[in-house]
């Protein structure tokens, strides 16, 4: 269970949000909405522990994520704005490296299958610098297919740069993961059609102080 | 843990191999700077012999600084660093791998080419070994200390200049002992003590700097 208790985030002189509390049970999907600059990405970075909140704390299974550290990071996947795809490596190498860093042991077959799911069958041995923006995004998203056992996905704008077919596919992927009993937190500007039993929405726009 | 270590070293070496120009720049810089001295100072053998260790060491120090800014900046820019911070492997291990890869790419080539360059200074043959060994012990320390500076100045505007100001003073003891090793040997004394001090520098730097680098990276990533 992911709990946020009384979170406050101050960037520069601006208070983005304060007194933000929520708790997410397994099988729940949280959609963070809000205008540009309302603090969606900051909230997600706080939730995964990249940024420390000015006040408040984030708890995972009852423990503060600041003290759980690697224990917590072993169980989550965070995909941020930047795709973490290296220009000099091929799509395949990128996926293998990012999985190894995350502590997932996968073989070439699994990686190939994941890339194929995202329609990158022909591009797996191409260097990432010749791939389009959407294809690079797909390379980083392919890790989700291999992370189906992780109980928490935190996705920052997962649908940007994707075509409609890929967006549909991503939505099914997220819905399936939530149905499996995992928690997913995501931000998106698009009206996502994700068939989840419990969808919680937080709108940060109204919270700007 | 070892898998991640191997994976990061392999990845960084692969990236360096695919962009050889960056690697060669530092090496060429070293070769050119060292070669300029005999050309500029004329062929006075005794003078050249005296300045050889200092010149080679200073050039190695500057050459290894050249590639420092790139150590973490690219990973920072494309988001890979975030994934490293959130990985299941302790950040200290990843950092050791990054520094090791950096040394293999930008430190080891200098060590290997240094004896050849030293021939221009008419350095005695037995001193070539001393010079190589002192660089072999010293350049990893340069990479380790430099990485702390690179992590601290990550994402700053004008970080390159700041990095030099931050790191060069810390390089001074390494430089003094490193160049001193060859000097003392050429004076006919045993350089064993100097080698031991260099070894101690390396052990201390290798023990403590990974934690400093990891802490600096976490601060910079916020």
Coordinates of C-alpha atoms in Angstrom, one line a residue:
Chain A
X1 CA 0.0 0.0 0.0
X2 CA 1.3 3.4 -1.0
X3 CA 0.5 6.2 1.4
X4 CA 1.2 9.9 1.0
X5 CA 0.9 11.8 4.3
X6 CA 0.6 15.6 4.3
X7 CA 2.9 16.2 1.4
X8 CA 4.2 19.7 0.6
X9 CA 6.4 20.6 -2.3
X10 CA 8.1 23.9 -2.7
X11 CA 10.2 24.6 -5.8
X12 CA 12.0 27.9 -5.8
X13 CA 9.7 30.3 -4.1
X14 CA 6.5 28.6 -5.2
X15 CA 4.5 26.2 -3.2
X16 CA 3.2 23.7 -5.7
X17 CA 1.0 21.8 -3.3
X18 CA 0.7 21.3 0.4
X19 CA -1.3 19.1 2.7
X20 CA -1.7 16.4 0.0
X21 CA -2.6 13.1 1.5
X22 CA -3.9 9.9 -0.1
X23 CA -3.5 6.2 0.1
X24 CA -3.6 3.7 -2.6
X25 CA -4.5 0.0 -2.2
X26 CA -3.4 -2.8 -4.4
X27 CA -5.5 -2.8 -7.6
X28 CA -6.0 1.0 -7.6
X29 CA -5.1 3.4 -10.3
X30 CA -4.2 7.0 -9.5
X31 CA -4.3 9.6 -12.2
X32 CA -2.7 12.8 -11.4
X33 CA -4.1 15.7 -13.4
X34 CA -3.3 19.3 -13.5
X35 CA -2.2 22.1 -15.8
X36 CA 1.4 22.6 -16.8
X37 CA 3.6 23.6 -13.9
X38 CA 1.1 22.4 -11.3
X39 CA 3.5 19.9 -9.9
X40 CA 2.6 16.6 -11.4
X41 CA 6.1 15.5 -12.2
X42 CA 7.3 16.8 -8.8
X43 CA 4.7 14.7 -7.1
X44 CA 5.7 11.6 -9.0
X45 CA 9.4 12.2 -8.3
X46 CA 8.5 12.6 -4.6
X47 CA 6.5 9.3 -4.7
X48 CA 9.5 7.4 -6.1
X49 CA 12.0 9.0 -3.8
X50 CA 14.0 11.1 -6.3
X51 CA 12.9 14.3 -4.7
X52 CA 12.3 14.8 -1.0
X53 CA 9.2 16.6 0.0
X54 CA 9.4 19.9 1.9
X55 CA 7.0 18.4 4.5
X56 CA 5.3 15.1 4.9
X57 CA 6.4 11.6 4.0
X58 CA 5.6 8.8 1.6
X59 CA 5.1 5.3 3.0
X60 CA 5.2 2.0 1.2
X61 CA 3.7 -1.0 3.1
X62 CA 3.9 1.1 6.2
X63 CA 7.6 2.0 6.0
X64 CA 9.0 5.4 5.0
X65 CA 10.5 5.2 1.5
X66 CA 13.5 7.2 2.7
X67 CA 14.6 4.4 5.0
X68 CA 13.5 1.6 2.7
X69 CA 15.5 2.8 -0.2
X70 CA 16.7 -0.1 -2.3
X71 CA 14.0 -2.4 -0.7
X72 CA 11.4 0.0 -2.2
X73 CA 13.1 0.7 -5.5
X74 CA 13.3 -3.0 -6.1
X75 CA 9.5 -3.1 -6.2
X76 CA 8.8 -0.1 -8.3
X77 CA 9.3 1.1 -11.9
X78 CA 9.5 4.8 -12.6
X79 CA 9.4 6.0 -16.2
X80 CA 10.0 9.8 -16.3
X81 CA 9.8 12.4 -19.0
X82 CA 13.2 11.6 -20.4
X83 CA 13.2 8.2 -22.0
X84 CA 16.5 7.0 -20.5
X85 CA 17.4 5.7 -24.0
X86 CA 21.1 6.0 -25.0
X87 CA 21.7 7.2 -28.5
X88 CA 24.8 5.1 -29.0
X89 CA 23.2 1.8 -28.0
X90 CA 20.7 -0.3 -30.0
X91 CA 17.2 -0.7 -28.9
X92 CA 18.0 -4.2 -27.6
X93 CA 21.1 -3.1 -25.6
X94 CA 19.1 -0.2 -24.1
X95 CA 16.4 -2.6 -22.9
X96 CA 18.9 -5.1 -21.5
X97 CA 20.9 -2.4 -19.7
X98 CA 17.8 -0.7 -18.1
X99 CA 16.5 -4.1 -17.0
X100 CA 19.8 -5.0 -15.4
X101 CA 20.0 -1.7 -13.6
X102 CA 16.5 -2.3 -12.3
X103 CA 17.6 -5.7 -11.0
X104 CA 15.6 -7.8 -13.5
X105 CA 17.4 -10.7 -15.0
X106 CA 16.2 -11.3 -18.5
X107 CA 17.6 -13.0 -21.5
X108 CA 17.7 -11.9 -25.1
X109 CA 14.5 -13.9 -26.0
X110 CA 12.4 -12.1 -23.4
X111 CA 13.8 -8.7 -24.4
X112 CA 13.1 -9.4 -28.1
X113 CA 9.6 -10.5 -27.2
X114 CA 9.0 -7.3 -25.3
X115 CA 10.3 -5.1 -28.1
X116 CA 8.1 -7.0 -30.6
X117 CA 5.0 -6.3 -28.4
X118 CA 5.8 -2.6 -28.9
X119 CA 6.2 -3.0 -32.7
X120 CA 10.0 -2.7 -32.7
X121 CA 10.7 -6.1 -34.2
X122 CA 12.7 -4.6 -37.1
X123 CA 14.4 -2.0 -35.1
X124 CA 15.9 -4.0 -32.3
X125 CA 19.5 -3.9 -33.7
X126 CA 19.3 -0.3 -34.8
X127 CA 21.1 2.4 -32.8
X128 CA 18.6 4.5 -30.8
X129 CA 19.8 7.7 -32.5
X130 CA 18.1 6.7 -35.8
X131 CA 14.8 5.9 -34.1
X132 CA 12.0 8.4 -34.0
X133 CA 10.8 10.0 -30.8
X134 CA 7.9 7.7 -30.5
X135 CA 10.0 4.6 -31.1
X136 CA 12.5 5.7 -28.4
X137 CA 9.5 6.1 -26.1
X138 CA 8.5 2.6 -27.0
X139 CA 11.9 1.2 -26.2
X140 CA 11.7 2.6 -22.6
X141 CA 8.1 1.4 -22.2
X142 CA 9.0 -2.1 -23.3
X143 CA 10.4 -2.5 -19.8
X144 CA 6.9 -2.5 -18.5
X145 CA 6.1 -5.8 -20.2
X146 CA 9.1 -7.4 -18.3
X147 CA 8.1 -5.7 -15.0
X148 CA 4.7 -7.3 -14.7
X149 CA 5.6 -8.7 -11.2
X150 CA 6.4 -5.2 -9.7
X151 CA 3.6 -4.0 -7.4
X152 CA 4.0 -0.3 -8.2
X153 CA 4.3 1.5 -11.6
X154 CA 4.9 5.2 -11.6
X155 CA 4.5 6.6 -15.1
X156 CA 5.0 10.2 -16.1
X157 CA 3.2 11.0 -19.3
X158 CA 3.4 7.5 -20.7
X159 CA 1.3 8.4 -23.7
X160 CA 3.3 11.3 -25.1
X161 CA 4.8 10.8 -28.6
X162 CA 2.9 7.5 -29.1
X163 CA 0.5 6.8 -32.0
X164 CA -3.1 5.8 -31.3
X165 CA -2.5 2.1 -31.6
X166 CA 0.4 2.3 -29.1
X167 CA -1.7 4.4 -26.7
X168 CA -4.5 1.8 -26.9
X169 CA -1.9 -0.9 -26.2
X170 CA -0.5 1.0 -23.3
X171 CA -3.9 1.5 -21.8
X172 CA -4.6 -2.3 -22.0
X173 CA -1.2 -3.0 -20.5
X174 CA -2.0 -0.6 -17.5
X175 CA -5.5 -2.0 -17.1
X176 CA -4.2 -5.6 -17.0
X177 CA -1.6 -4.6 -14.5
X178 CA -4.1 -3.0 -12.2
X179 CA -6.4 -6.0 -12.6
X180 CA -3.5 -8.1 -11.5
X181 CA -3.6 -6.3 -8.1
X182 CA -0.8 -3.8 -8.6
X183 CA -0.9 -0.1 -8.1
X184 CA -0.3 2.3 -11.0
X185 CA 0.3 6.1 -10.7
X186 CA 0.3 8.1 -13.9
X187 CA 0.0 11.6 -15.2
X188 CA -1.6 12.4 -18.5
X189 CA -3.2 15.3 -20.3
X190 CA -5.2 13.0 -22.6
X191 CA -8.4 11.5 -21.4
X192 CA -7.2 8.0 -20.8
X193 CA -9.6 5.2 -21.3
X194 CA -8.3 2.7 -18.8
X195 CA -10.7 0.1 -17.6
X196 CA -9.7 0.0 -13.9
X197 CA -12.0 -1.0 -11.1
X198 CA -10.9 1.9 -8.9
X199 CA -9.7 5.0 -10.5
X200 CA -8.6 7.8 -8.1
X201 CA -8.0 11.2 -9.7
X202 CA -6.1 14.1 -8.0
X203 CA -6.3 17.4 -9.7
X204 CA -3.3 19.5 -8.7
X205 CA -4.6 22.7 -10.5
X206 CA -7.0 23.5 -7.7
X207 CA -4.2 23.2 -5.2
X208 CA -1.9 25.9 -6.5
X209 CA -1.5 28.3 -3.7
Chain B
X1 CA 25.2 -6.5 -7.7
X2 CA 28.2 -7.8 -9.7
X3 CA 25.9 -8.1 -12.7
X4 CA 25.0 -4.5 -12.5
X5 CA 28.7 -3.6 -12.0
X6 CA 29.7 -5.5 -15.1
X7 CA 26.7 -4.2 -17.1
X8 CA 27.6 -0.6 -16.4
X9 CA 31.3 -1.0 -17.2
X10 CA 30.4 -2.9 -20.4
X11 CA 27.9 -0.3 -21.4
X12 CA 30.2 2.7 -20.9
X13 CA 33.0 1.0 -22.8
X14 CA 30.7 0.1 -25.6
X15 CA 29.5 3.8 -25.8
X16 CA 33.2 4.9 -25.7
X17 CA 34.0 2.5 -28.5
X18 CA 31.2 3.8 -30.6
X19 CA 32.4 7.4 -30.2
X20 CA 36.1 7.0 -30.4
X21 CA 36.7 10.7 -31.2
X22 CA 36.0 11.7 -27.6
X23 CA 38.5 9.2 -26.2
X24 CA 41.1 10.1 -28.8
X25 CA 40.8 13.8 -28.0
X26 CA 42.0 13.4 -24.5
X27 CA 44.8 11.1 -25.6
X28 CA 45.9 13.4 -28.4
X29 CA 45.8 16.3 -26.0
X30 CA 48.2 14.5 -23.7
X31 CA 50.6 13.5 -26.5
X32 CA 50.7 17.1 -27.9
X33 CA 51.1 18.9 -24.6
X34 CA 53.9 16.6 -23.6
X35 CA 55.6 16.9 -27.0
X36 CA 55.5 20.7 -27.0
X37 CA 57.9 20.9 -24.1
X38 CA 61.0 19.4 -25.8
X39 CA 60.2 21.4 -28.9
X40 CA 59.9 24.6 -26.9
X41 CA 62.7 24.2 -24.5
X42 CA 65.3 23.1 -27.0
X43 CA 67.6 20.1 -26.7
X44 CA 69.3 20.6 -23.4
X45 CA 69.3 16.9 -22.1
X46 CA 69.7 17.7 -18.4
X47 CA 66.9 20.2 -18.3
X48 CA 64.6 17.8 -20.2
X49 CA 65.5 14.9 -17.9
X50 CA 64.7 17.1 -14.8
X51 CA 61.4 18.4 -16.0
X52 CA 60.1 15.1 -17.6
X53 CA 58.2 13.7 -14.6
X54 CA 56.5 17.0 -13.8
X55 CA 55.5 17.7 -17.3
X56 CA 54.1 14.2 -18.0
X57 CA 52.2 14.3 -14.7
X58 CA 50.7 17.7 -15.2
X59 CA 49.7 16.8 -18.8
X60 CA 48.1 13.5 -17.6
X61 CA 46.2 15.5 -14.9
X62 CA 44.9 18.0 -17.4
X63 CA 44.0 15.3 -20.0
X64 CA 42.1 13.3 -17.4
X65 CA 40.2 16.5 -16.5
X66 CA 39.0 16.9 -20.1
X67 CA 36.6 14.0 -20.0
X68 CA 35.4 14.5 -16.5
X69 CA 32.4 16.7 -17.3
X70 CA 31.0 14.0 -19.6
X71 CA 31.2 11.4 -16.9
X72 CA 27.7 11.9 -15.6
X73 CA 26.2 14.7 -17.7
X74 CA 25.0 12.5 -20.6
X75 CA 23.3 10.1 -18.2
X76 CA 21.8 13.1 -16.4
X77 CA 20.5 14.6 -19.6
X78 CA 18.8 11.5 -21.1
X79 CA 17.3 10.2 -17.8
X80 CA 19.6 7.2 -17.3
X81 CA 20.9 8.6 -14.1
X82 CA 17.4 8.7 -12.6
X83 CA 17.1 5.0 -13.4
X84 CA 20.5 4.4 -11.8
X85 CA 19.3 6.2 -8.7
X86 CA 16.2 4.1 -8.5
X87 CA 17.9 0.9 -9.3
X88 CA 17.9 -2.1 -7.0
X89 CA 21.7 -1.9 -6.9
X90 CA 23.3 0.4 -4.3
X91 CA 24.3 3.6 -6.0
X92 CA 27.9 3.2 -4.7
X93 CA 28.4 0.1 -6.8
X94 CA 27.1 1.8 -10.0
X95 CA 29.4 4.8 -9.3
X96 CA 32.4 2.5 -8.9
X97 CA 31.6 1.0 -12.3
X98 CA 31.3 4.4 -13.9
X99 CA 34.6 5.5 -12.5
X100 CA 36.3 2.2 -13.5
X101 CA 35.0 2.6 -17.0
X102 CA 36.2 6.3 -17.1
X103 CA 39.6 5.2 -16.0
X104 CA 39.8 2.4 -18.6
X105 CA 38.9 4.9 -21.3
X106 CA 40.8 8.0 -20.3
X107 CA 43.4 7.0 -17.7
X108 CA 44.8 3.7 -18.9
X109 CA 45.7 4.9 -22.4
X110 CA 47.7 7.7 -20.8
X111 CA 49.6 5.3 -18.6
X112 CA 50.4 3.1 -21.6
X113 CA 51.6 5.9 -23.9
X114 CA 53.6 7.8 -21.2
X115 CA 56.8 5.7 -21.4
X116 CA 56.9 6.3 -25.2
X117 CA 56.5 10.1 -24.7
X118 CA 59.1 10.0 -21.9
X119 CA 61.7 9.0 -24.5
X120 CA 61.6 12.5 -25.9
X121 CA 62.9 13.7 -22.6
X122 CA 65.8 11.2 -22.7
X123 CA 64.5 9.7 -19.4
X124 CA 66.7 6.8 -18.3
X125 CA 65.2 3.4 -19.1
X126 CA 64.9 2.3 -15.5
X127 CA 62.9 5.4 -14.8
X128 CA 60.4 4.6 -17.5
X129 CA 59.1 1.8 -15.3
X130 CA 58.9 4.0 -12.3
X131 CA 57.0 6.6 -14.3
X132 CA 54.5 4.1 -15.7
X133 CA 53.9 2.5 -12.3
X134 CA 53.4 5.9 -10.6
X135 CA 50.9 6.9 -13.3
X136 CA 49.2 3.5 -12.9
X137 CA 48.7 4.1 -9.2
X138 CA 47.9 7.8 -9.6
X139 CA 45.4 8.1 -12.5
X140 CA 42.7 6.0 -10.8
X141 CA 42.9 8.5 -7.9
X142 CA 42.4 11.3 -10.4
X143 CA 39.3 9.6 -11.8
X144 CA 37.9 9.0 -8.3
X145 CA 38.4 12.5 -7.0
X146 CA 37.3 14.0 -10.3
X147 CA 34.1 12.1 -10.2
X148 CA 33.2 13.8 -6.9
X149 CA 33.6 17.1 -8.6
X150 CA 31.7 16.0 -11.7
X151 CA 28.8 14.8 -9.6
X152 CA 28.7 18.0 -7.6
X153 CA 28.7 20.3 -10.6
X154 CA 26.2 18.2 -12.5
X155 CA 23.6 20.3 -14.4
X156 CA 25.2 23.6 -13.4
X157 CA 25.8 26.3 -16.1
X158 CA 29.5 26.8 -16.5
X159 CA 30.0 23.6 -14.6
X160 CA 33.2 22.8 -16.5
X161 CA 35.2 25.8 -15.1
X162 CA 33.8 25.3 -11.6
X163 CA 34.8 21.6 -11.9
X164 CA 38.4 22.5 -12.6
X165 CA 38.5 25.0 -9.7
X166 CA 37.0 22.4 -7.4
X167 CA 39.1 19.4 -8.5
X168 CA 42.6 20.8 -9.4
X169 CA 43.5 21.7 -5.8
X170 CA 42.6 18.2 -4.7
X171 CA 44.8 16.8 -7.4
X172 CA 47.9 18.6 -5.9
X173 CA 48.9 15.9 -3.4
X174 CA 48.6 13.2 -6.0
X175 CA 50.7 15.3 -8.4
X176 CA 53.4 16.0 -5.8
X177 CA 53.8 12.5 -4.8
X178 CA 53.4 11.1 -8.3
X179 CA 56.1 13.3 -9.9
X180 CA 58.2 13.0 -6.8
X181 CA 58.3 9.2 -7.2
X182 CA 60.3 9.6 -10.4
X183 CA 62.4 12.4 -9.1
X184 CA 63.5 10.5 -6.0
X185 CA 64.4 7.4 -8.1
X186 CA 66.4 9.5 -10.5
X187 CA 68.3 10.9 -7.5
X188 CA 69.4 7.3 -6.9
X189 CA 67.2 6.7 -3.8
X190 CA 64.5 4.1 -3.4
X191 CA 61.1 5.2 -4.4
X192 CA 59.4 2.5 -2.4
X193 CA 58.1 5.0 0.2
X194 CA 56.5 7.1 -2.5
X195 CA 54.9 4.1 -4.0
X196 CA 53.4 3.2 -0.7
X197 CA 52.0 6.7 -0.2
X198 CA 50.5 6.5 -3.7
X199 CA 49.0 3.1 -2.8
X200 CA 47.5 4.6 0.3
X201 CA 46.0 7.5 -1.7
X202 CA 44.4 4.9 -4.0
X203 CA 43.0 2.8 -1.2
X204 CA 41.6 5.8 0.7
X205 CA 40.1 7.4 -2.5
X206 CA 38.6 4.0 -3.6
X207 CA 37.1 3.5 -0.1
X208 CA 35.5 6.9 0.6
X209 CA 34.9 8.6 -2.8
X210 CA 32.1 6.2 -4.0
X211 CA 30.0 7.3 -1.0
X212 CA 30.8 11.0 -1.6
X213 CA 30.0 10.6 -5.4
X214 CA 26.7 8.8 -4.6
X215 CA 25.6 11.5 -2.1
X216 CA 26.6 14.3 -4.6
X217 CA 24.6 12.6 -7.4
X218 CA 21.5 12.3 -5.2
X219 CA 21.7 16.0 -4.4
X220 CA 22.3 17.0 -8.0
X221 CA 19.4 14.9 -9.3
X222 CA 16.9 16.7 -7.1

